[in-house]
Each structure stands twice: as C-alpha cells, then as structure tokens.
Amino acid sequence: MTSPAEIDLLGVLAYGELVAFERTAADAKLAPNLADKAALGAMAVAEFAHYEKVSAHLAKLGQDPFEAMQPFMEPLNQFHNTLTPRDWLEGLLKAYVGDGITNDFYREISAHIDPETANLVSEVLGDVGHANFSITRIREAIEKDPKVSGRLALWGRRLMGEMISQATLVAATRPALQDLFLRPSGSDAATSATELVVMVNRLTVGHAKRMDVLGLAS
Amino acid sequence: MTSPAEIDLLGVLAYGELVAFERTAADAKLAPNLADKAALGAMAVAEFAHYEKVSAHLAKLGQDPFEAMQPFMEPLNQFHNTLTPRDWLEGLLKAYVGDGITNDFYREISAHIDPETANLVSEVLGDVGHANFSITRIREAIEKDPKVSGRLALWGRRLMGEMISQATLVAATRPALQDLFLRPSGSDAATSATELVVMVNRLTVGHAKRMDVLGLAS
C-alpha cells in the first residue's frame, strides 16, 4: 500500500520533470550556437523520459498520474513564471541551482520512503549532464566578462529565496508530504518546527557550495 | 559522393526538426490540461529523435551537421518569429499546416535524390501523431465555439503565404537545392519557372485539402 505522502512525492516529481523538459527546451531557444542548442535539446529529452518513468510508476501503483500531479501545478508554475530567465546564462544558472536544491531536498526525505520509490527517485534525479554543462558555460562567460558575476549572484539569491518560499507553501497545503520529511519518527510540533529550520539551513549550505563552484556570492 | 544539393536538403531537414522540437515543446506550455501537455511533449521528443537521426546521417557522410544546418537558420527562425502562435489552437494549426506543406514539398523532390537519402527523409517525415491530434482538438474547439473558425482560417492563410515566401527566399540563395526540385532533367530557365508555378499550385491544392478537413476556408 502506497502512502498518500509517497503519491504526493511522485506527483510533484513527475510534474517537476515535465516542467523541467519545457523549460530546458525553452532555454535551447536562447542558445548562442547550434551545438549548445542541440546539447540542451538532448537534456530536455532526458527530462521528459524521467517524467514518463515516474508517470508509469504512478500508473502501476493504480494512481492516475495527472491527478497526482495536479496539486503541484500552481506552485511550480508560479515559481517558473515569477523567475523566467532573461537570457541564456540566467537559464543555465536556474537549471543548475534549481536541480541542486531539488536533489538535496529529495535526498533529505529518501531515507523515510519505501525503497522502491526511493530507487526511482534517485534514478530520476540522476544528472542528465546539465550541471557540468552549466558550470562550464557560466565560468567561460564570467572569464570573458567578469561583470556578469554580480547579476548572476543576485539571480542565484532570488532563485533560492523563491524556491524556499514556494516549498513552504506546498508543505502547508500537503500535510502528508510535510510529515514525510518533518516528522519521520512521529515527533511533536515543536520538534518539527526545529527540523524545518535545520533542513532549510542544510539546503542553504548546499546552495552556497554550488554558487562557490562558480565563484559567485550566495 | 553526396551532392551539395543533398547536403543542403539534409541540413534544412535537420534544422527543421530541431526547431519543430523547440516549437512543439513551447506549444506544450499552452496546453489546456496535463494530458494534452504530455501528448505534445512526447511529439516534441519524437521530433528531436528525427533531428538526431538526420544529424547522424550527415556525420556519416563526413559532413559537419551544424555547418550543413547553418544556412537555414535565418529563414526558418524568421518564419517562426514572424508567426508565433498566440494560443493553443494557433499552435496546433501551425504544426498541422506547416508539417503538411513540408511533407508535400519533400515528396516533390524525393524522386530526384539518392534512394538512401530519400528513405531517411521519408522516415523522418513520418507523422508523430501530431496531425491527427491537431485535427481532433481543432474540430472540438470549432464545434464548441464556431466563431474561432474565422480567426483560424485567417491564420492558416498567413502560414501558407509566409511559408511560400520563405521557401522562395531559401531557393534563391541555395541554387543547388533549387536545381534539385526545379530542373530534375537539366531543363532550361523558362521550363524551370513554369515548374515553380506548377509546384506552388500543387502545394496550394494540398494546403486547401488540409484546411477542408477542418472545415476552414483556405
């Protein structure tokens, strides 16, 4: 029997990958040359394959994948519409920062879920080459024109802030999901509030490390 | 030995599929529900696979795929930027009308090219389900609100006009490609002008038939 929290987890993961596909394809349009455009296209295709895999798993569990995804459409669309990259570099940084925080977040909860689901999550979150590609291109751009650093650092801070705020909103409306990562051992409300602060701190540290890799202030 | 005309043909086909991928993914964002979004996503992925196939074939022929695609970037981008769909239905009609004309066009020339290339072209132009999907959704929309017919008919005429005008521009700058479909038997300039008129007529008839299927005036 799959718990409501795991259905939620798979639903948000499926919709996240479907949106990742759309956004990466949109970033491909901003690519400065054909080779980079084709590289982004291949990553978008890999993200769509991830969506299909999670969707098929939901169906196997007897769940309607679209129904499972529905509750997460608004917050994820909200996040993406608020922070639409204005250019190629902002798109790359968004993918790098967004995937990084997402992966850290799923890692936080994977210890508390059914092993089969945990395996699927870890497989789907396997990097499609996006991170290294983004790091290389952003570093090249900064080397060529150090002035872009300031703008990208600011963009990175906005992304992190918006992700935390949307995740908090989602958690507030999906208690089962929230319980999954905040009260793994049936702890009380006070412990759970402390857990939340501690988790946000860990995510912030992970984000800072990724910005460091690019030489950007977080 | 592959002729310059066939390299051109493969180049425009590869770039056409890469752009089709980007546009279909962009249309997925306009989908009214998750099932339609996922359906468009799957078609975009199939179009990217077509791009990869043509690109691999160019590489096998010893050609740099990006170099072969380069001359066709500007006219194809120009076409797509001039006619960006404003909504879901315009996106579907554009894919249906655009793919239809493109397929008719490639069919016109396939008799004059190397059989291996002709096979690849016909395989890559195999419909990914886009046409039937578009027909169904557009008919449903017209049935629900007959007023959309007028707007879509106008949109269809604009698409056809712009495709013919961009194709003419491309032909003017790529004499080898032009020769492929206008002078298959080494005919003279006068015959070739007549051929052009006849071909545009055939394409127009094909377009009118497709608009008819939707009950739209062409």
JSON list of C-alpha atoms in Angstrom, two decimals, chain A:
[
{"chain": "A", "resi": 1, "resn": "MET", "atom": "CA", "xyz": [0.00, 0.00, 0.00]},
{"chain": "A", "resi": 2, "resn": "THR", "atom": "CA", "xyz": [1.47, 3.32, -1.07]},
{"chain": "A", "resi": 3, "resn": "SER", "atom": "CA", "xyz": [1.04, 6.16, 1.41]},
{"chain": "A", "resi": 4, "resn": "PRO", "atom": "CA", "xyz": [-0.60, 9.47, 0.39]},
{"chain": "A", "resi": 5, "resn": "ALA", "atom": "CA", "xyz": [2.76, 11.12, 1.11]},
{"chain": "A", "resi": 6, "resn": "GLU", "atom": "CA", "xyz": [4.52, 8.94, -1.46]},
{"chain": "A", "resi": 7, "resn": "ILE", "atom": "CA", "xyz": [1.83, 9.59, -4.06]},
{"chain": "A", "resi": 8, "resn": "ASP", "atom": "CA", "xyz": [2.36, 13.30, -3.42]},
{"chain": "A", "resi": 9, "resn": "LEU", "atom": "CA", "xyz": [6.09, 12.87, -3.70]},
{"chain": "A", "resi": 10, "resn": "LEU", "atom": "CA", "xyz": [5.79, 11.05, -7.03]},
{"chain": "A", "resi": 11, "resn": "GLY", "atom": "CA", "xyz": [3.25, 13.60, -8.25]},
{"chain": "A", "resi": 12, "resn": "VAL", "atom": "CA", "xyz": [5.47, 16.60, -7.55]},
{"chain": "A", "resi": 13, "resn": "LEU", "atom": "CA", "xyz": [8.45, 14.76, -9.02]},
{"chain": "A", "resi": 14, "resn": "ALA", "atom": "CA", "xyz": [6.56, 13.89, -12.24]},
{"chain": "A", "resi": 15, "resn": "TYR", "atom": "CA", "xyz": [5.28, 17.42, -12.71]},
{"chain": "A", "resi": 16, "resn": "GLY", "atom": "CA", "xyz": [8.71, 18.82, -11.86]},
{"chain": "A", "resi": 17, "resn": "GLU", "atom": "CA", "xyz": [10.31, 16.74, -14.62]},
{"chain": "A", "resi": 18, "resn": "LEU", "atom": "CA", "xyz": [7.61, 17.65, -17.15]},
{"chain": "A", "resi": 19, "resn": "VAL", "atom": "CA", "xyz": [8.18, 21.34, -16.43]},
{"chain": "A", "resi": 20, "resn": "ALA", "atom": "CA", "xyz": [11.96, 20.82, -16.49]},
{"chain": "A", "resi": 21, "resn": "PHE", "atom": "CA", "xyz": [11.52, 19.43, -20.02]},
{"chain": "A", "resi": 22, "resn": "GLU", "atom": "CA", "xyz": [9.55, 22.51, -21.10]},
{"chain": "A", "resi": 23, "resn": "ARG", "atom": "CA", "xyz": [11.99, 24.93, -19.52]},
{"chain": "A", "resi": 24, "resn": "THR", "atom": "CA", "xyz": [15.10, 23.26, -20.90]},
{"chain": "A", "resi": 25, "resn": "ALA", "atom": "CA", "xyz": [13.54, 23.25, -24.38]},
{"chain": "A", "resi": 26, "resn": "ALA", "atom": "CA", "xyz": [12.79, 26.96, -23.94]},
{"chain": "A", "resi": 27, "resn": "ASP", "atom": "CA", "xyz": [16.41, 27.55, -22.86]},
{"chain": "A", "resi": 28, "resn": "ALA", "atom": "CA", "xyz": [17.56, 25.73, -26.01]},
{"chain": "A", "resi": 29, "resn": "LYS", "atom": "CA", "xyz": [15.99, 28.58, -27.97]},
{"chain": "A", "resi": 30, "resn": "LEU", "atom": "CA", "xyz": [18.31, 31.04, -26.20]},
{"chain": "A", "resi": 31, "resn": "ALA", "atom": "CA", "xyz": [21.46, 29.05, -27.03]},
{"chain": "A", "resi": 32, "resn": "PRO", "atom": "CA", "xyz": [24.22, 31.11, -28.69]},
{"chain": "A", "resi": 33, "resn": "ASN", "atom": "CA", "xyz": [25.04, 28.37, -31.22]},
{"chain": "A", "resi": 34, "resn": "LEU", "atom": "CA", "xyz": [23.71, 25.16, -32.71]},
{"chain": "A", "resi": 35, "resn": "ALA", "atom": "CA", "xyz": [25.94, 22.82, -30.70]},
{"chain": "A", "resi": 36, "resn": "ASP", "atom": "CA", "xyz": [24.69, 24.27, -27.40]},
{"chain": "A", "resi": 37, "resn": "LYS", "atom": "CA", "xyz": [21.12, 24.25, -28.68]},
{"chain": "A", "resi": 38, "resn": "ALA", "atom": "CA", "xyz": [21.38, 20.56, -29.55]},
{"chain": "A", "resi": 39, "resn": "ALA", "atom": "CA", "xyz": [23.01, 19.81, -26.16]},
{"chain": "A", "resi": 40, "resn": "LEU", "atom": "CA", "xyz": [20.13, 21.46, -24.29]},
{"chain": "A", "resi": 41, "resn": "GLY", "atom": "CA", "xyz": [17.63, 19.64, -26.51]},
{"chain": "A", "resi": 42, "resn": "ALA", "atom": "CA", "xyz": [19.14, 16.28, -25.57]},
{"chain": "A", "resi": 43, "resn": "MET", "atom": "CA", "xyz": [18.87, 17.17, -21.86]},
{"chain": "A", "resi": 44, "resn": "ALA", "atom": "CA", "xyz": [15.23, 18.20, -22.28]},
{"chain": "A", "resi": 45, "resn": "VAL", "atom": "CA", "xyz": [14.53, 14.82, -23.90]},
{"chain": "A", "resi": 46, "resn": "ALA", "atom": "CA", "xyz": [16.18, 13.02, -20.95]},
{"chain": "A", "resi": 47, "resn": "GLU", "atom": "CA", "xyz": [14.00, 15.02, -18.55]},
{"chain": "A", "resi": 48, "resn": "PHE", "atom": "CA", "xyz": [10.88, 14.01, -20.48]},
{"chain": "A", "resi": 49, "resn": "ALA", "atom": "CA", "xyz": [11.97, 10.37, -20.18]},
{"chain": "A", "resi": 50, "resn": "HIS", "atom": "CA", "xyz": [12.19, 10.88, -16.41]},
{"chain": "A", "resi": 51, "resn": "TYR", "atom": "CA", "xyz": [8.67, 12.30, -16.36]},
{"chain": "A", "resi": 52, "resn": "GLU", "atom": "CA", "xyz": [7.44, 9.25, -18.31]},
{"chain": "A", "resi": 53, "resn": "LYS", "atom": "CA", "xyz": [9.14, 6.89, -15.88]},
{"chain": "A", "resi": 54, "resn": "VAL", "atom": "CA", "xyz": [7.55, 8.44, -12.78]},
{"chain": "A", "resi": 55, "resn": "SER", "atom": "CA", "xyz": [4.20, 8.69, -14.53]},
{"chain": "A", "resi": 56, "resn": "ALA", "atom": "CA", "xyz": [4.35, 4.98, -15.47]},
{"chain": "A", "resi": 57, "resn": "HIS", "atom": "CA", "xyz": [5.24, 4.12, -11.86]},
{"chain": "A", "resi": 58, "resn": "LEU", "atom": "CA", "xyz": [2.21, 6.04, -10.58]},
{"chain": "A", "resi": 59, "resn": "ALA", "atom": "CA", "xyz": [0.00, 4.17, -13.05]},
{"chain": "A", "resi": 60, "resn": "LYS", "atom": "CA", "xyz": [1.50, 0.87, -11.88]},
{"chain": "A", "resi": 61, "resn": "LEU", "atom": "CA", "xyz": [0.50, 1.81, -8.33]},
{"chain": "A", "resi": 62, "resn": "GLY", "atom": "CA", "xyz": [-3.07, 2.25, -9.56]},
{"chain": "A", "resi": 63, "resn": "GLN", "atom": "CA", "xyz": [-2.91, 6.06, -9.42]},
{"chain": "A", "resi": 64, "resn": "ASP", "atom": "CA", "xyz": [-3.97, 8.50, -12.12]},
{"chain": "A", "resi": 65, "resn": "PRO", "atom": "CA", "xyz": [-0.66, 10.30, -12.83]},
{"chain": "A", "resi": 66, "resn": "PHE", "atom": "CA", "xyz": [-2.40, 13.54, -13.85]},
{"chain": "A", "resi": 67, "resn": "GLU", "atom": "CA", "xyz": [-4.44, 13.57, -10.67]},
{"chain": "A", "resi": 68, "resn": "ALA", "atom": "CA", "xyz": [-1.29, 13.05, -8.62]},
{"chain": "A", "resi": 69, "resn": "MET", "atom": "CA", "xyz": [0.45, 15.94, -10.44]},
{"chain": "A", "resi": 70, "resn": "GLN", "atom": "CA", "xyz": [-2.46, 18.39, -10.29]},
{"chain": "A", "resi": 71, "resn": "PRO", "atom": "CA", "xyz": [-1.91, 19.81, -6.76]},
{"chain": "A", "resi": 72, "resn": "PHE", "atom": "CA", "xyz": [1.63, 20.85, -7.69]},
{"chain": "A", "resi": 73, "resn": "MET", "atom": "CA", "xyz": [0.88, 22.64, -10.94]},
{"chain": "A", "resi": 74, "resn": "GLU", "atom": "CA", "xyz": [0.09, 26.01, -9.44]},
{"chain": "A", "resi": 75, "resn": "PRO", "atom": "CA", "xyz": [3.11, 26.36, -7.11]},
{"chain": "A", "resi": 76, "resn": "LEU", "atom": "CA", "xyz": [5.57, 25.08, -9.72]},
{"chain": "A", "resi": 77, "resn": "ASN", "atom": "CA", "xyz": [4.09, 27.28, -12.46]},
{"chain": "A", "resi": 78, "resn": "GLN", "atom": "CA", "xyz": [4.14, 30.20, -10.04]},
{"chain": "A", "resi": 79, "resn": "PHE", "atom": "CA", "xyz": [7.83, 29.63, -9.33]},
{"chain": "A", "resi": 80, "resn": "HIS", "atom": "CA", "xyz": [8.73, 29.39, -13.01]},
{"chain": "A", "resi": 81, "resn": "ASN", "atom": "CA", "xyz": [6.58, 32.31, -14.13]},
{"chain": "A", "resi": 82, "resn": "THR", "atom": "CA", "xyz": [7.98, 34.57, -11.41]},
{"chain": "A", "resi": 83, "resn": "LEU", "atom": "CA", "xyz": [11.52, 33.69, -12.39]},
{"chain": "A", "resi": 84, "resn": "THR", "atom": "CA", "xyz": [11.68, 33.44, -16.17]},
{"chain": "A", "resi": 85, "resn": "PRO", "atom": "CA", "xyz": [15.33, 33.66, -17.27]},
{"chain": "A", "resi": 86, "resn": "ARG", "atom": "CA", "xyz": [16.01, 36.75, -19.37]},
{"chain": "A", "resi": 87, "resn": "ASP", "atom": "CA", "xyz": [18.91, 35.17, -21.22]},
{"chain": "A", "resi": 88, "resn": "TRP", "atom": "CA", "xyz": [20.98, 32.07, -21.83]},
{"chain": "A", "resi": 89, "resn": "LEU", "atom": "CA", "xyz": [23.18, 32.41, -18.70]},
{"chain": "A", "resi": 90, "resn": "GLU", "atom": "CA", "xyz": [20.22, 33.00, -16.38]},
{"chain": "A", "resi": 91, "resn": "GLY", "atom": "CA", "xyz": [18.60, 29.88, -17.82]},
{"chain": "A", "resi": 92, "resn": "LEU", "atom": "CA", "xyz": [21.71, 27.81, -17.16]},
{"chain": "A", "resi": 93, "resn": "LEU", "atom": "CA", "xyz": [22.10, 29.13, -13.62]},
{"chain": "A", "resi": 94, "resn": "LYS", "atom": "CA", "xyz": [18.43, 28.46, -12.91]},
{"chain": "A", "resi": 95, "resn": "ALA", "atom": "CA", "xyz": [18.74, 24.83, -14.02]},
{"chain": "A", "resi": 96, "resn": "TYR", "atom": "CA", "xyz": [21.95, 24.34, -12.02]},
{"chain": "A", "resi": 97, "resn": "VAL", "atom": "CA", "xyz": [20.69, 25.98, -8.82]},
{"chain": "A", "resi": 98, "resn": "GLY", "atom": "CA", "xyz": [17.16, 24.56, -9.14]},
{"chain": "A", "resi": 99, "resn": "ASP", "atom": "CA", "xyz": [18.25, 20.98, -9.77]},
{"chain": "A", "resi": 100, "resn": "GLY", "atom": "CA", "xyz": [20.80, 21.22, -6.97]},
{"chain": "A", "resi": 101, "resn": "ILE", "atom": "CA", "xyz": [18.28, 22.35, -4.36]},
{"chain": "A", "resi": 102, "resn": "THR", "atom": "CA", "xyz": [15.70, 19.85, -5.62]},
{"chain": "A", "resi": 103, "resn": "ASN", "atom": "CA", "xyz": [18.17, 16.99, -5.39]},
{"chain": "A", "resi": 104, "resn": "ASP", "atom": "CA", "xyz": [19.25, 17.98, -1.87]},
{"chain": "A", "resi": 105, "resn": "PHE", "atom": "CA", "xyz": [15.62, 18.16, -0.87]},
{"chain": "A", "resi": 106, "resn": "TYR", "atom": "CA", "xyz": [14.75, 14.70, -2.19]},
{"chain": "A", "resi": 107, "resn": "ARG", "atom": "CA", "xyz": [17.86, 13.31, -0.54]},
{"chain": "A", "resi": 108, "resn": "GLU", "atom": "CA", "xyz": [16.58, 14.69, 2.79]},
{"chain": "A", "resi": 109, "resn": "ILE", "atom": "CA", "xyz": [13.45, 12.56, 2.57]},
{"chain": "A", "resi": 110, "resn": "SER", "atom": "CA", "xyz": [14.62, 9.48, 0.71]},
{"chain": "A", "resi": 111, "resn": "ALA", "atom": "CA", "xyz": [15.57, 7.74, 3.97]},
{"chain": "A", "resi": 112, "resn": "HIS", "atom": "CA", "xyz": [11.92, 7.81, 5.05]},
{"chain": "A", "resi": 113, "resn": "ILE", "atom": "CA", "xyz": [10.27, 6.32, 1.99]},
{"chain": "A", "resi": 114, "resn": "ASP", "atom": "CA", "xyz": [9.69, 2.88, 0.55]},
{"chain": "A", "resi": 115, "resn": "PRO", "atom": "CA", "xyz": [12.93, 1.53, -1.04]},
{"chain": "A", "resi": 116, "resn": "GLU", "atom": "CA", "xyz": [11.37, 1.00, -4.49]},
{"chain": "A", "resi": 117, "resn": "THR", "atom": "CA", "xyz": [10.14, 4.59, -4.60]},
{"chain": "A", "resi": 118, "resn": "ALA", "atom": "CA", "xyz": [13.48, 5.78, -3.21]},
{"chain": "A", "resi": 119, "resn": "ASN", "atom": "CA", "xyz": [15.31, 3.97, -6.02]},
{"chain": "A", "resi": 120, "resn": "LEU", "atom": "CA", "xyz": [13.09, 5.51, -8.65]},
{"chain": "A", "resi": 121, "resn": "VAL", "atom": "CA", "xyz": [13.57, 8.98, -7.17]},
{"chain": "A", "resi": 122, "resn": "SER", "atom": "CA", "xyz": [17.31, 8.60, -7.13]},
{"chain": "A", "resi": 123, "resn": "GLU", "atom": "CA", "xyz": [17.35, 7.28, -10.71]},
{"chain": "A", "resi": 124, "resn": "VAL", "atom": "CA", "xyz": [15.18, 10.11, -11.99]},
{"chain": "A", "resi": 125, "resn": "LEU", "atom": "CA", "xyz": [17.26, 12.72, -10.21]},
{"chain": "A", "resi": 126, "resn": "GLY", "atom": "CA", "xyz": [20.41, 11.36, -11.83]},
{"chain": "A", "resi": 127, "resn": "ASP", "atom": "CA", "xyz": [22.01, 14.33, -13.57]},
{"chain": "A", "resi": 128, "resn": "VAL", "atom": "CA", "xyz": [21.46, 14.43, -17.33]},
{"chain": "A", "resi": 129, "resn": "GLY", "atom": "CA", "xyz": [24.69, 16.41, -17.75]},
{"chain": "A", "resi": 130, "resn": "HIS", "atom": "CA", "xyz": [23.00, 19.72, -17.12]},
{"chain": "A", "resi": 131, "resn": "ALA", "atom": "CA", "xyz": [25.09, 20.68, -14.08]},
{"chain": "A", "resi": 132, "resn": "ASN", "atom": "CA", "xyz": [28.50, 20.27, -15.66]},
{"chain": "A", "resi": 133, "resn": "PHE", "atom": "CA", "xyz": [27.35, 21.90, -18.86]},
{"chain": "A", "resi": 134, "resn": "SER", "atom": "CA", "xyz": [26.03, 24.91, -16.92]},
{"chain": "A", "resi": 135, "resn": "ILE", "atom": "CA", "xyz": [29.16, 25.19, -14.78]},
{"chain": "A", "resi": 136, "resn": "THR", "atom": "CA", "xyz": [31.42, 25.18, -17.85]},
{"chain": "A", "resi": 137, "resn": "ARG", "atom": "CA", "xyz": [29.39, 27.75, -19.80]},
{"chain": "A", "resi": 138, "resn": "ILE", "atom": "CA", "xyz": [28.89, 30.10, -16.83]},
{"chain": "A", "resi": 139, "resn": "ARG", "atom": "CA", "xyz": [32.59, 30.01, -15.93]},
{"chain": "A", "resi": 140, "resn": "GLU", "atom": "CA", "xyz": [33.53, 30.77, -19.54]},
{"chain": "A", "resi": 141, "resn": "ALA", "atom": "CA", "xyz": [31.12, 33.70, -19.58]},
{"chain": "A", "resi": 142, "resn": "ILE", "atom": "CA", "xyz": [32.48, 35.13, -16.30]},
{"chain": "A", "resi": 143, "resn": "GLU", "atom": "CA", "xyz": [36.06, 34.76, -17.50]},
{"chain": "A", "resi": 144, "resn": "LYS", "atom": "CA", "xyz": [35.17, 36.64, -20.67]},
{"chain": "A", "resi": 145, "resn": "ASP", "atom": "CA", "xyz": [33.26, 39.37, -18.87]},
{"chain": "A", "resi": 146, "resn": "PRO", "atom": "CA", "xyz": [33.67, 39.43, -15.05]},
{"chain": "A", "resi": 147, "resn": "LYS", "atom": "CA", "xyz": [30.86, 42.00, -14.78]},
{"chain": "A", "resi": 148, "resn": "VAL", "atom": "CA", "xyz": [28.20, 39.29, -15.28]},
{"chain": "A", "resi": 149, "resn": "SER", "atom": "CA", "xyz": [29.08, 37.89, -11.83]},
{"chain": "A", "resi": 150, "resn": "GLY", "atom": "CA", "xyz": [27.09, 40.50, -9.93]},
{"chain": "A", "resi": 151, "resn": "ARG", "atom": "CA", "xyz": [23.94, 39.99, -11.95]},
{"chain": "A", "resi": 152, "resn": "LEU", "atom": "CA", "xyz": [24.18, 36.18, -11.73]},
{"chain": "A", "resi": 153, "resn": "ALA", "atom": "CA", "xyz": [24.86, 36.24, -7.97]},
{"chain": "A", "resi": 154, "resn": "LEU", "atom": "CA", "xyz": [21.70, 38.31, -7.49]},
{"chain": "A", "resi": 155, "resn": "TRP", "atom": "CA", "xyz": [19.75, 35.94, -9.75]},
{"chain": "A", "resi": 156, "resn": "GLY", "atom": "CA", "xyz": [21.01, 32.96, -7.70]},
{"chain": "A", "resi": 157, "resn": "ARG", "atom": "CA", "xyz": [19.79, 34.59, -4.47]},
{"chain": "A", "resi": 158, "resn": "ARG", "atom": "CA", "xyz": [16.36, 35.27, -5.97]},
{"chain": "A", "resi": 159, "resn": "LEU", "atom": "CA", "xyz": [16.07, 31.66, -7.15]},
{"chain": "A", "resi": 160, "resn": "MET", "atom": "CA", "xyz": [16.96, 30.27, -3.72]},
{"chain": "A", "resi": 161, "resn": "GLY", "atom": "CA", "xyz": [14.55, 32.62, -1.92]},
{"chain": "A", "resi": 162, "resn": "GLU", "atom": "CA", "xyz": [11.67, 31.83, -4.25]},
{"chain": "A", "resi": 163, "resn": "MET", "atom": "CA", "xyz": [12.25, 28.07, -4.05]},
{"chain": "A", "resi": 164, "resn": "ILE", "atom": "CA", "xyz": [12.18, 28.08, -0.25]},
{"chain": "A", "resi": 165, "resn": "SER", "atom": "CA", "xyz": [9.06, 30.20, -0.20]},
{"chain": "A", "resi": 166, "resn": "GLN", "atom": "CA", "xyz": [7.19, 28.02, -2.73]},
{"chain": "A", "resi": 167, "resn": "ALA", "atom": "CA", "xyz": [8.29, 24.82, -0.97]},
{"chain": "A", "resi": 168, "resn": "THR", "atom": "CA", "xyz": [6.90, 26.21, 2.30]},
{"chain": "A", "resi": 169, "resn": "LEU", "atom": "CA", "xyz": [3.59, 26.99, 0.62]},
{"chain": "A", "resi": 170, "resn": "VAL", "atom": "CA", "xyz": [3.40, 23.48, -0.84]},
{"chain": "A", "resi": 171, "resn": "ALA", "atom": "CA", "xyz": [4.22, 21.90, 2.52]},
{"chain": "A", "resi": 172, "resn": "ALA", "atom": "CA", "xyz": [1.45, 23.95, 4.19]},
{"chain": "A", "resi": 173, "resn": "THR", "atom": "CA", "xyz": [-1.20, 22.59, 1.80]},
{"chain": "A", "resi": 174, "resn": "ARG", "atom": "CA", "xyz": [0.04, 18.98, 1.70]},
{"chain": "A", "resi": 175, "resn": "PRO", "atom": "CA", "xyz": [0.28, 17.81, 5.33]},
{"chain": "A", "resi": 176, "resn": "ALA", "atom": "CA", "xyz": [1.06, 14.20, 4.38]},
{"chain": "A", "resi": 177, "resn": "LEU", "atom": "CA", "xyz": [4.06, 15.33, 2.38]},
{"chain": "A", "resi": 178, "resn": "GLN", "atom": "CA", "xyz": [5.18, 17.67, 5.13]},
{"chain": "A", "resi": 179, "resn": "ASP", "atom": "CA", "xyz": [5.01, 14.89, 7.71]},
{"chain": "A", "resi": 180, "resn": "LEU", "atom": "CA", "xyz": [7.19, 12.76, 5.50]},
{"chain": "A", "resi": 181, "resn": "PHE", "atom": "CA", "xyz": [10.21, 14.97, 5.90]},
{"chain": "A", "resi": 182, "resn": "LEU", "atom": "CA", "xyz": [9.49, 16.84, 9.12]},
{"chain": "A", "resi": 183, "resn": "ARG", "atom": "CA", "xyz": [8.22, 14.11, 11.45]},
{"chain": "A", "resi": 184, "resn": "PRO", "atom": "CA", "xyz": [9.85, 10.92, 10.37]},
{"chain": "A", "resi": 185, "resn": "SER", "atom": "CA", "xyz": [9.57, 9.44, 13.83]},
{"chain": "A", "resi": 186, "resn": "GLY", "atom": "CA", "xyz": [6.22, 10.88, 14.86]},
{"chain": "A", "resi": 187, "resn": "SER", "atom": "CA", "xyz": [7.77, 13.80, 16.70]},
{"chain": "A", "resi": 188, "resn": "ASP", "atom": "CA", "xyz": [5.74, 16.71, 18.08]},
{"chain": "A", "resi": 189, "resn": "ALA", "atom": "CA", "xyz": [5.08, 20.14, 16.56]},
{"chain": "A", "resi": 190, "resn": "ALA", "atom": "CA", "xyz": [7.94, 21.89, 18.34]},
{"chain": "A", "resi": 191, "resn": "THR", "atom": "CA", "xyz": [10.47, 19.32, 17.14]},
{"chain": "A", "resi": 192, "resn": "SER", "atom": "CA", "xyz": [9.02, 19.58, 13.66]},
{"chain": "A", "resi": 193, "resn": "ALA", "atom": "CA", "xyz": [9.49, 23.38, 13.60]},
{"chain": "A", "resi": 194, "resn": "THR", "atom": "CA", "xyz": [13.09, 22.90, 14.66]},
{"chain": "A", "resi": 195, "resn": "GLU", "atom": "CA", "xyz": [13.53, 20.23, 11.98]},
{"chain": "A", "resi": 196, "resn": "LEU", "atom": "CA", "xyz": [12.27, 22.67, 9.35]},
{"chain": "A", "resi": 197, "resn": "VAL", "atom": "CA", "xyz": [14.78, 25.34, 10.34]},
{"chain": "A", "resi": 198, "resn": "VAL", "atom": "CA", "xyz": [17.57, 22.79, 10.38]},
{"chain": "A", "resi": 199, "resn": "MET", "atom": "CA", "xyz": [16.59, 21.49, 6.96]},
{"chain": "A", "resi": 200, "resn": "VAL", "atom": "CA", "xyz": [16.40, 24.95, 5.40]},
{"chain": "A", "resi": 201, "resn": "ASN", "atom": "CA", "xyz": [19.85, 25.61, 6.85]},
{"chain": "A", "resi": 202, "resn": "ARG", "atom": "CA", "xyz": [21.24, 22.46, 5.25]},
{"chain": "A", "resi": 203, "resn": "LEU", "atom": "CA", "xyz": [19.68, 23.40, 1.89]},
{"chain": "A", "resi": 204, "resn": "THR", "atom": "CA", "xyz": [21.16, 26.90, 2.18]},
{"chain": "A", "resi": 205, "resn": "VAL", "atom": "CA", "xyz": [24.62, 25.46, 2.82]},
{"chain": "A", "resi": 206, "resn": "GLY", "atom": "CA", "xyz": [24.30, 23.19, -0.24]},
{"chain": "A", "resi": 207, "resn": "HIS", "atom": "CA", "xyz": [23.22, 26.17, -2.35]},
{"chain": "A", "resi": 208, "resn": "ALA", "atom": "CA", "xyz": [26.18, 28.26, -1.12]},
{"chain": "A", "resi": 209, "resn": "LYS", "atom": "CA", "xyz": [28.59, 25.48, -2.09]},
{"chain": "A", "resi": 210, "resn": "ARG", "atom": "CA", "xyz": [27.18, 25.33, -5.62]},
{"chain": "A", "resi": 211, "resn": "MET", "atom": "CA", "xyz": [27.43, 29.11, -6.01]},
{"chain": "A", "resi": 212, "resn": "ASP", "atom": "CA", "xyz": [31.03, 28.85, -4.74]},
{"chain": "A", "resi": 213, "resn": "VAL", "atom": "CA", "xyz": [31.86, 26.43, -7.55]},
{"chain": "A", "resi": 214, "resn": "LEU", "atom": "CA", "xyz": [31.01, 29.27, -9.94]},
{"chain": "A", "resi": 215, "resn": "GLY", "atom": "CA", "xyz": [32.85, 31.87, -7.87]},
{"chain": "A", "resi": 216, "resn": "LEU", "atom": "CA", "xyz": [29.53, 33.59, -7.15]},
{"chain": "A", "resi": 217, "resn": "ALA", "atom": "CA", "xyz": [28.50, 35.10, -3.80]},
{"chain": "A", "resi": 218, "resn": "SER", "atom": "CA", "xyz": [25.40, 33.44, -2.34]}
]
